[in-house]
Coordinates of C-alpha atoms and ligand atoms in Angstrom, one line a residue:
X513 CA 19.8 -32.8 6.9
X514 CA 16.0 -33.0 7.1
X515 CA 13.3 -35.9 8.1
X516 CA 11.2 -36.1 5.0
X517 CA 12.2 -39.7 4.0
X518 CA 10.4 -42.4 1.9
X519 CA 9.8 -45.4 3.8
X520 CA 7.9 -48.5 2.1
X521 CA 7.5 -45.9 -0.5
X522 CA 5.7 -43.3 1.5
X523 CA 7.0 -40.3 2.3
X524 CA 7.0 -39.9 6.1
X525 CA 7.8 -36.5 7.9
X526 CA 9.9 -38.2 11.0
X527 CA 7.7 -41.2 12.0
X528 CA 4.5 -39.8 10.4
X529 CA 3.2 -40.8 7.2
X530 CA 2.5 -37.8 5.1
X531 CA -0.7 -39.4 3.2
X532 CA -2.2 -40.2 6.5
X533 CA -2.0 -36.3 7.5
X534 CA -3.6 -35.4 4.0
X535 CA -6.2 -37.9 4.6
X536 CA -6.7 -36.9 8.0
X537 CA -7.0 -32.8 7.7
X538 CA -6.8 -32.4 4.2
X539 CA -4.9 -30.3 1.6
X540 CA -3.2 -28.2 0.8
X541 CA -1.4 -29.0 3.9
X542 CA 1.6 -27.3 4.6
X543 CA 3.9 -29.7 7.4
X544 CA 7.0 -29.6 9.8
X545 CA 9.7 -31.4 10.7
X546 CA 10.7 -30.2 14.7
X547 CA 13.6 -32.5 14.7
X548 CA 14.7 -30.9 11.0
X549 CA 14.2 -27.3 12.7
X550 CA 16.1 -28.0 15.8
X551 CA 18.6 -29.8 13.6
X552 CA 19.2 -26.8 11.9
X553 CA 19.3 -24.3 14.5
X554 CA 22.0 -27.1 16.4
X555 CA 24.6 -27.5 13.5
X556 CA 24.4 -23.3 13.1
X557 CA 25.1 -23.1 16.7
X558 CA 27.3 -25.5 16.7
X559 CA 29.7 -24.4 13.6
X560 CA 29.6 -21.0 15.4
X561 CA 31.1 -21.9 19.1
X562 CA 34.0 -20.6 18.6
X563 CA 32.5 -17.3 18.6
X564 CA 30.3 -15.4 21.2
X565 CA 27.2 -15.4 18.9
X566 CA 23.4 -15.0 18.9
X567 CA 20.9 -16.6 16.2
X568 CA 18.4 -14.3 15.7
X569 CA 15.9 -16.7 13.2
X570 CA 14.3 -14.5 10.6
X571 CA 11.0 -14.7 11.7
X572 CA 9.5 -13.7 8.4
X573 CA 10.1 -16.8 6.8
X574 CA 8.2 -18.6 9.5
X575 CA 6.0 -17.2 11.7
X576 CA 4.1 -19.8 13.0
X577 CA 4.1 -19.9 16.5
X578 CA 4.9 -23.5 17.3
X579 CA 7.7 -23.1 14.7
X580 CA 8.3 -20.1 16.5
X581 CA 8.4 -21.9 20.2
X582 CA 10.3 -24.3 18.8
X583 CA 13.6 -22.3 18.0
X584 CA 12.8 -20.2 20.9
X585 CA 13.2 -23.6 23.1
X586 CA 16.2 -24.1 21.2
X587 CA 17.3 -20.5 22.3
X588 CA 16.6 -18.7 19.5
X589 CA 16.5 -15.1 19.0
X590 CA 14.5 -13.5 16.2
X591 CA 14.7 -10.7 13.8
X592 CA 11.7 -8.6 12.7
X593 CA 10.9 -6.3 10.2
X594 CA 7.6 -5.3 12.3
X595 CA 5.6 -4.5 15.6
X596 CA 3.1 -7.9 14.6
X597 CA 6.0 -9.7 14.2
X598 CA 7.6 -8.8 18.0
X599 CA 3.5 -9.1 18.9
X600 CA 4.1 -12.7 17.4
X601 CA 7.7 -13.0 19.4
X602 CA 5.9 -12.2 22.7
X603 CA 2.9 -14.7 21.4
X604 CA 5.2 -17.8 20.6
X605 CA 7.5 -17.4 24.5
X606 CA 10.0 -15.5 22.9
X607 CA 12.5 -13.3 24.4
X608 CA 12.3 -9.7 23.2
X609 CA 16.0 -8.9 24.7
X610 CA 17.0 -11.4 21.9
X611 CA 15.6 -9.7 19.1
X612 CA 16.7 -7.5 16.2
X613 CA 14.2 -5.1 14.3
X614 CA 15.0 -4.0 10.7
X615 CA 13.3 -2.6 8.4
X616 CA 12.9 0.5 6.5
X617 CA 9.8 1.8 7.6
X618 CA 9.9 1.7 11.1
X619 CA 6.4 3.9 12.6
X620 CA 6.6 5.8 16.1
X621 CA 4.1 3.5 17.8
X622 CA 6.3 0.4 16.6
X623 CA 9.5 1.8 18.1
X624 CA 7.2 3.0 21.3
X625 CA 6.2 -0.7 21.5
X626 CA 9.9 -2.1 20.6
X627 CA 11.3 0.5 23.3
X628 CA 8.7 -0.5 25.9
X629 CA 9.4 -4.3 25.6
X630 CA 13.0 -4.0 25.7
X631 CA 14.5 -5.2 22.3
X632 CA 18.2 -5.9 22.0
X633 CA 18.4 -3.4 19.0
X634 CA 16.8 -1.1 16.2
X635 CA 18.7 -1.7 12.4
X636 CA 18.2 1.9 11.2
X637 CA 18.5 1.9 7.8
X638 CA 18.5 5.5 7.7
X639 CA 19.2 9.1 9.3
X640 CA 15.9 10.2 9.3
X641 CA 15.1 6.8 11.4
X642 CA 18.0 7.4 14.0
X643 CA 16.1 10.4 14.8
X644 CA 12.9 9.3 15.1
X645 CA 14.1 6.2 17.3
X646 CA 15.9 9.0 19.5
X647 CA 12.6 11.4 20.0
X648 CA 10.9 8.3 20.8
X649 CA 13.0 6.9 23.3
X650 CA 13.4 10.8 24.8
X651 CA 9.9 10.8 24.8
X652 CA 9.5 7.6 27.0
X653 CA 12.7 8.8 29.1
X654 CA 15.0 5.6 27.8
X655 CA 18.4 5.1 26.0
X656 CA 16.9 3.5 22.5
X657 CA 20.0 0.7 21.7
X658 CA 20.6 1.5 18.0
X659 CA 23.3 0.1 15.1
X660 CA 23.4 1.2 11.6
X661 CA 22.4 -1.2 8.9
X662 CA 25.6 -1.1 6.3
X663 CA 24.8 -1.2 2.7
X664 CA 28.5 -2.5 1.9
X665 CA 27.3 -2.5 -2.4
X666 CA 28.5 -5.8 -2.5
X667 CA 26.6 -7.8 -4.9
X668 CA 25.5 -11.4 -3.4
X669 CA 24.5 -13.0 -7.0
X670 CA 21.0 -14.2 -6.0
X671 CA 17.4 -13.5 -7.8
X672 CA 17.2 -9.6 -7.8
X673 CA 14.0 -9.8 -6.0
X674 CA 15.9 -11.1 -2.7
X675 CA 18.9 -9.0 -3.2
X676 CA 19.6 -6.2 -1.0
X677 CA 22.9 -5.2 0.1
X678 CA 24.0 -3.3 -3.5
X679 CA 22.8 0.9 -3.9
X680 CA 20.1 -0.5 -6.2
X681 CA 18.2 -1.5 -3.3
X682 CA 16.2 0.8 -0.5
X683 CA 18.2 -1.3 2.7
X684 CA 20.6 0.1 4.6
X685 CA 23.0 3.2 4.7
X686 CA 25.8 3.9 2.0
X687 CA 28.9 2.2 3.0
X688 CA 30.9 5.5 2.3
X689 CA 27.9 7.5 4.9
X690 CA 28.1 5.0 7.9
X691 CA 31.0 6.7 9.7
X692 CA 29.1 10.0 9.6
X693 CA 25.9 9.1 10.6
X694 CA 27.6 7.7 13.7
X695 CA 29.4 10.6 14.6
X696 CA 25.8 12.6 14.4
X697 CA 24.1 9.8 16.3
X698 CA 26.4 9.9 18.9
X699 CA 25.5 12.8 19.9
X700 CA 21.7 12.4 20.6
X701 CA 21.2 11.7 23.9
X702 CA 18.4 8.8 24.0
X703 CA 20.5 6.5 21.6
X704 CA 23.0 3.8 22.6
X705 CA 25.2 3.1 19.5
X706 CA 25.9 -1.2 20.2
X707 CA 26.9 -2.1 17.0
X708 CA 26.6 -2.4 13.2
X709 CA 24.8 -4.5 11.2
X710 CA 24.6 -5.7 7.7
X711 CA 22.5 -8.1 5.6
X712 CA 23.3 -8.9 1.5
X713 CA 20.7 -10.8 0.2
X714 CA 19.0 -14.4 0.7
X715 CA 19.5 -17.9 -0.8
X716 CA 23.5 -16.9 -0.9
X717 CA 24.8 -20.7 -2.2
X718 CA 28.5 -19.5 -2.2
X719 CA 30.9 -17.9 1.0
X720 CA 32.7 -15.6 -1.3
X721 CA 30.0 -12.5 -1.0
X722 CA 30.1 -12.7 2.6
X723 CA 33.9 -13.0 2.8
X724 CA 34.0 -10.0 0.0
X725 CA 31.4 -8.1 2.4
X726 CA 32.9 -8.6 5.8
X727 CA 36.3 -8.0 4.7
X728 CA 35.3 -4.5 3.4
X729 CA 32.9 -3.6 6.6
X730 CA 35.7 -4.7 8.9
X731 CA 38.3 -2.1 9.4
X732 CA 34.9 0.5 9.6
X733 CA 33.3 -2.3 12.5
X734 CA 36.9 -2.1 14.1
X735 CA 37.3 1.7 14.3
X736 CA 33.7 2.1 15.3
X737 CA 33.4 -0.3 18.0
X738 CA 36.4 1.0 19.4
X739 CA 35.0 5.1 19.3
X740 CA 31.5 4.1 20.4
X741 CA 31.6 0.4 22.3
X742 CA 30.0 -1.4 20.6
X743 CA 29.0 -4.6 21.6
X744 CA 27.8 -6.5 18.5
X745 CA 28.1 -7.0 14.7
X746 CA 25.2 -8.7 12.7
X747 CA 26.5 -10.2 9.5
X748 CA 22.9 -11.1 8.6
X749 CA 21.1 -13.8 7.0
X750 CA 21.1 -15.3 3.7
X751 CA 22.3 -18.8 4.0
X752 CA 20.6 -21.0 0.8
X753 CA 19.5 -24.9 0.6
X754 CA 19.2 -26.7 -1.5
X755 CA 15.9 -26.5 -3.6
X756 CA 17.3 -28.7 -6.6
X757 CA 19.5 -31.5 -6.1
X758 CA 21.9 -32.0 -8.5
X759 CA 22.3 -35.6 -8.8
X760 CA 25.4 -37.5 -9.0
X761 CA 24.4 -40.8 -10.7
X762 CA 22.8 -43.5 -8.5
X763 CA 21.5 -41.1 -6.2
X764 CA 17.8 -40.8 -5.5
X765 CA 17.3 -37.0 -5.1
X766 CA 16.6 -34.1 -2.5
X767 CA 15.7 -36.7 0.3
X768 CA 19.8 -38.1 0.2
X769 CA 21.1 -35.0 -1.2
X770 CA 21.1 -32.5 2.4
X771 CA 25.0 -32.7 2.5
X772 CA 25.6 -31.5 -1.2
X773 CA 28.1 -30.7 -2.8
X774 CA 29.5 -27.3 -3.3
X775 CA 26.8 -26.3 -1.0
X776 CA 27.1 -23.3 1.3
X777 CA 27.1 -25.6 4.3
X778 CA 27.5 -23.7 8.3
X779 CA 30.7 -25.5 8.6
X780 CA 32.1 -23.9 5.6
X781 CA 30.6 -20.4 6.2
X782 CA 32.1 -20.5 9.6
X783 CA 35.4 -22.3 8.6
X784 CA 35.5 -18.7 6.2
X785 CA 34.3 -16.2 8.5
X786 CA 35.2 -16.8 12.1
X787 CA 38.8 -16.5 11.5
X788 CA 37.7 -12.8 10.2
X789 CA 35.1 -12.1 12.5
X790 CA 37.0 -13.7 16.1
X791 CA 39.3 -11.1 16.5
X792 CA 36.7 -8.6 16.9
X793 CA 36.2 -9.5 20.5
X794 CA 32.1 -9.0 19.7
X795 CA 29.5 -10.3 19.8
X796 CA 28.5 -11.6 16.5
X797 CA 24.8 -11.9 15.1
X798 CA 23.3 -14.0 12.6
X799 CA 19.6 -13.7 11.3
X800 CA 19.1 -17.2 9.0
X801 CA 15.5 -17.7 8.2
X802 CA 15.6 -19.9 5.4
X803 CA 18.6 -22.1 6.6
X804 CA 16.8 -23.1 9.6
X805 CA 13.1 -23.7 8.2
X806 CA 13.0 -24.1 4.2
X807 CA 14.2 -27.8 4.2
X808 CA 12.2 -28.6 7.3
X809 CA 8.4 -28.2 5.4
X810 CA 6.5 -29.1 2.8
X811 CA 3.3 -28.3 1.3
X812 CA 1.2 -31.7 0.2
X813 CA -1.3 -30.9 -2.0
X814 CA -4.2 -33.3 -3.8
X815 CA -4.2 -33.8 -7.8
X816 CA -7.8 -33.0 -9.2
X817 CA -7.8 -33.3 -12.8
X818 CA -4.7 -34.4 -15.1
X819 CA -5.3 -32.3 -18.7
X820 CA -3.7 -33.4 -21.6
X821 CA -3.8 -31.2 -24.5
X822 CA -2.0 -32.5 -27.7
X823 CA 1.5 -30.0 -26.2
X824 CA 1.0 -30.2 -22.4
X825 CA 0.2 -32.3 -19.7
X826 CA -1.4 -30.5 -17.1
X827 CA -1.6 -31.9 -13.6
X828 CA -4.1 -29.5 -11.9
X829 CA -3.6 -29.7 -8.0
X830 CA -5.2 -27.8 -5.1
X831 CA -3.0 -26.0 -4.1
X832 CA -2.1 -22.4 -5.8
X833 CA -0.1 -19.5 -5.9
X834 CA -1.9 -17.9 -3.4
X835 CA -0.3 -20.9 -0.8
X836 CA 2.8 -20.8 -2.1
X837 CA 4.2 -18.0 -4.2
X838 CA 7.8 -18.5 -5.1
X839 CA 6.9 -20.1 -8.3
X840 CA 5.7 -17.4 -9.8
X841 CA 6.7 -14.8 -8.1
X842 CA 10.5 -15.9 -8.6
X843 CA 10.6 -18.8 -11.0
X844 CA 12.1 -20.8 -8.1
X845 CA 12.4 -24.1 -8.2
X846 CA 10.5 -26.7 -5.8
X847 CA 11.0 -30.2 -6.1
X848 CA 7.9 -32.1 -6.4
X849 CA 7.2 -36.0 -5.7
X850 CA 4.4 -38.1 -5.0
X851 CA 3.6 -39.3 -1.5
X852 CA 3.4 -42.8 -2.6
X853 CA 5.9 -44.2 -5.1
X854 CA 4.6 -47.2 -7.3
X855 CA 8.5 -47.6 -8.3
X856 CA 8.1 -47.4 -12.4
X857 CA 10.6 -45.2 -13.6
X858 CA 8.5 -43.5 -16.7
X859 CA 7.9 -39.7 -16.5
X860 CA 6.2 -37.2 -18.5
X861 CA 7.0 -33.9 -18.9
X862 CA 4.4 -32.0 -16.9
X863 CA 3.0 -29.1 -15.7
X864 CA 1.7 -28.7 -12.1
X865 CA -0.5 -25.9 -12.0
X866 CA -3.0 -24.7 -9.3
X867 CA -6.8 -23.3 -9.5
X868 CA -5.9 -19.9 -10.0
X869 CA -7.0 -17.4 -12.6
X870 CA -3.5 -16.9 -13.8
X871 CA -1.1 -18.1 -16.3
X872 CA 1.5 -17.5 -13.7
X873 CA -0.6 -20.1 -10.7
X874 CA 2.3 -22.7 -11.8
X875 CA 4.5 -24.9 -10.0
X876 CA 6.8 -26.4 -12.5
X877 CA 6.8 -26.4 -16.3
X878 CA 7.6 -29.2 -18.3
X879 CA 9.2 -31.2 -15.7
X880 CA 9.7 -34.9 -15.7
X881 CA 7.1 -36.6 -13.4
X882 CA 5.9 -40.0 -12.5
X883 CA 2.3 -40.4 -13.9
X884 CA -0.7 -38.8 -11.5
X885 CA -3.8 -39.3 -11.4
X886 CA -7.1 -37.2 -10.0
X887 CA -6.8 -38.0 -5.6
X888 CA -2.8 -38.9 -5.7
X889 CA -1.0 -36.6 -3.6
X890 CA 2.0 -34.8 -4.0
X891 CA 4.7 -32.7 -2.0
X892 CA 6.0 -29.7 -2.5
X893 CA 8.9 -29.8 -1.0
X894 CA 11.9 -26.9 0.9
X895 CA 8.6 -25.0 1.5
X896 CA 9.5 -24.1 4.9
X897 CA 10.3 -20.6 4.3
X898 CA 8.4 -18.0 2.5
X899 CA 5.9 -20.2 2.0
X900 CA 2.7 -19.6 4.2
X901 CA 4.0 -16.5 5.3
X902 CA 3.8 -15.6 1.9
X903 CA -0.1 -16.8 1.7
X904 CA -3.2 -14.7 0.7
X905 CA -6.4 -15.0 0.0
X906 CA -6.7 -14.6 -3.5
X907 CA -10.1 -15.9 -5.5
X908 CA -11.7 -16.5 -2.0
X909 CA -9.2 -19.0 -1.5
X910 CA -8.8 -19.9 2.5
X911 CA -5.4 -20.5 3.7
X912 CA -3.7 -24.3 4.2
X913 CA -3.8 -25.7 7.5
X914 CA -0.5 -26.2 9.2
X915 CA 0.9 -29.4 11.1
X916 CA 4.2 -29.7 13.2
X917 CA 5.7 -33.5 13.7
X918 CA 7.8 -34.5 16.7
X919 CA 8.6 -38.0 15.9
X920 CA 5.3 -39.8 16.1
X921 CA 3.3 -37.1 16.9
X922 CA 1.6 -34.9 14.8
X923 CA -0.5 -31.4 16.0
X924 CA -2.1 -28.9 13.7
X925 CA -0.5 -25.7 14.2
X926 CA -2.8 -23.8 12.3
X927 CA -6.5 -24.5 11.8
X928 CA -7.4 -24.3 8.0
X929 CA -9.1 -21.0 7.3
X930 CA -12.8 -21.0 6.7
X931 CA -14.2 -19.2 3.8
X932 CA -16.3 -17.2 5.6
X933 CA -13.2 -16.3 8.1
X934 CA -12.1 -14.3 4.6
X935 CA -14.4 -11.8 5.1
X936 CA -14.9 -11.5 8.2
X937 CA -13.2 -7.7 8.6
X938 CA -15.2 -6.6 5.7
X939 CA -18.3 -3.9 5.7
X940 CA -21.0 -3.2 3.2
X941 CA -21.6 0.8 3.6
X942 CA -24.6 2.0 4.9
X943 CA -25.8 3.4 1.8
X944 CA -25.9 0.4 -0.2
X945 CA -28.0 -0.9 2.6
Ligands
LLP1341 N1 17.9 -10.4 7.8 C1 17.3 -9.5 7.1 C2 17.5 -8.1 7.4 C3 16.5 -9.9 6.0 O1 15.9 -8.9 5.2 C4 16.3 -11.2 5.7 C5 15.5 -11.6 4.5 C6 16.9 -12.2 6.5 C7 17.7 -11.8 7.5 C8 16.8 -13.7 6.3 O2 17.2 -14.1 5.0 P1 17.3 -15.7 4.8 O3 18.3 -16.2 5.8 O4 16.0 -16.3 5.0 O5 17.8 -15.7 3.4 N2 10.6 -14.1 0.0 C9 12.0 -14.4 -0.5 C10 13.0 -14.1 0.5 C11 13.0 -12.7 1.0 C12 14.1 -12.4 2.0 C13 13.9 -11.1 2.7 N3 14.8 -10.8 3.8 C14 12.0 -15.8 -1.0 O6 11.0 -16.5 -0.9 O7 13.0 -16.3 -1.5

């Protein structure tokens, strides 16, 4: 479910009209839905009642701190794969007791800084790191809480850029090592083992890798948290949306199509996995980031020249890869509709591409859209997640202001960047002077 809907043919997030927020700070614009976020976070909460849980949103698919507070309102936890991003937790009214920090790279003065603001755990995602975390923590006189990350080599059948629990990918610790490196963490003094954690990959649209993974970590989980206490297990994050609606005839697309079919839903993942996961008697942990915020933005973006060469039509927009890079980066799919519909039914194939030096600065290829012209508007839309966070500056380009929407209201949550902002940190040496 989300709150982009058309109303007298304009798309309104909740009860704002999108057009009027282009108009009003301009584009590209990414924007929020608060009632889609806590929406979210409610139903995944919801679904897993049954269990003694914590949601721990990954924070790297939105970082923005009102989108932040928001979830944090909600009770949120967070994971993070950094000392900015816990520096972002404290920022937003987080809780660092609530928060998870993976990663593979973890650097002393990031555990130092972890240790000292009490996180609920480190995910060590190696041997080498367990130690580290431990001289750390001896070094500051406290008891570092610790679990392993399990790489269970299960492969979640996503894009292989967001795959990550198979022994292709860096994450985690070999299913068949876990058990040992337990045994030699155990015995260092400043750790306390409180559970294990895995994570499979992202945009998982089907239950059965996270049944096929669970059932294969449990009997370890069982015989573990019996030797060592443990007090949690963190099955991850992963959940997909829906990016492309698959429409059953009649319907209108993405904005009727939340409940879809097939779709990896958190009342089917949990119908699957709590009766595996309940008798555990743990704590259980989930880290969705683009569950909760990918359906709950979009990025709006102004049409500046339409191109037509005798093979293409080319709708050239302002907004580029450098705002949103999942395109190109991942040929993924974003659905993409004009803020105002003039209700003809006529499309041409087109290509939506941004500014951008590069062949790859594209949105879609060849798609079927309504006819644009230069000042329409359109939406990106399920840009939520891994969208701005995944923003740079490339060509001098400065970053897309932000907007959150609570019903009628509407706040910018992030000024736009200005140019000269871009080079702020930058020096000319002294003898070019
Ligand atoms: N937990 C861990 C340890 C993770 O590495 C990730 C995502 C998550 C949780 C959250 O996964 P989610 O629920 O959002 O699927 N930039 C890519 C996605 C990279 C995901 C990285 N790790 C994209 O745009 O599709």
């Amino acid at each position: 479910m989300h709150h982009f809907q058309y109303r007298n043919n304009k798309l309104h997030c909740e009860g704002v009209s999108v057009e009027g927020l282009a108009e009003k700070f301009g584009t590209p614009l990414y924007v929020y839905s608060q009632a889609t976020l806590t929406d979210h976070y409610q139903k995944l909460d919801k679904a897993l009642a049954p269990l003694d849980h914590m949601i721990c949103f990954a924070m790297k698919a939105n970082s923005n701190l009102a989108v932040m507070r928001v979830l944090a309102n909600q009770g949120s936890g967070f994971d993070l794969v950094s000392g900015g991003e816990l520096q972002r937790v404290i920022a937003a009214g987080g809780d660092p007791r609530k928060c998870a920090f993976a990663g593979v790279g973890k650097t002393e003065e990031e555990i130092e800084f972890a240790l000292r603001k009490g996180i609920y755990t480190f995910n060590a995602e190696s041997e080498p790191e367990l130690i580290r975390i431990n001289k750390v923590a001896a070094r500051l006189k406290k008891v570092a809480p610790v679990a392993v990350r399990v790489n269970p080599n299960i492969d979640a059948g996503t894009h292989a850029k967001i795959t990550t629990g198979t022994y292709e990918n860096k994450f985690g610790i070999q299913f068949e090592q876990v058990e040992g490196i337990y045994a030699r963490a155990s015995k260092l003094k400043n750790l306390r083992l409180r559970g294990l954690q895995m994570h499979i990959g992202s945009q998982l649209t089907s239950v059965n890798p996270y049944e096929l993974a669970v059932a294969k970590v449990l009997p370890m989980v069982k015989k573990l948290a019996a030797k060592y206490k443990f007090e949690f297990f963190s099955i991850g994050g992963g959940l997909g949306i829906i990016y492309k609606p698959a429409l059953a005839s009649g319907e209108e697309g993405w904005w009727n199509t939340s409940e879809a079919k097939g779709l990896l839903t958190p009342d089917t993942y949990a119908a699957k996995l709590i009766p595996l996961l309940k008798p555990l008697g743990l704590k259980i942990l989930v880290e969705p980031g683009r569950f909760i915020v990918g359906n709950a933005g979009i990025l709006v973006t102004r049409v500046e020249y339409v191109k037509r060469t005798g093979k293409k039509n080319f709708v050239i927009v302002d907004a580029a890869m450098n705002d949103l890079i999942r395109p190109a980066f991942y040929d993924s799919y974003h659905e993409i509709v004009p803020l105002k519909r003039n209700g003809a039914s006529k499309t041409i194939p087109s290509d939506v591409v941004g500014p951008i030096c590069e062949s790859g600065d594209f949105f879609c290829k060849d798609r079927p859209l309504p006819k644009v012209g230069e000042g329409d508007y359109l939406a990106l839309l399920s840009a939520g997640a891994y969208g701005f966070v995944m923003a740079s500056n490339y060509n001098a380009r400065a970053m897309a202001a932000e907007i959150l929407v609570n019903g009628k209201q509407a706040a910018v949550v992030r000024d736009r960047q200005q140019v000269k902002d871009i080079w702020r940190d930058e020096k000319i040496a002294t003898w070019l002077k």
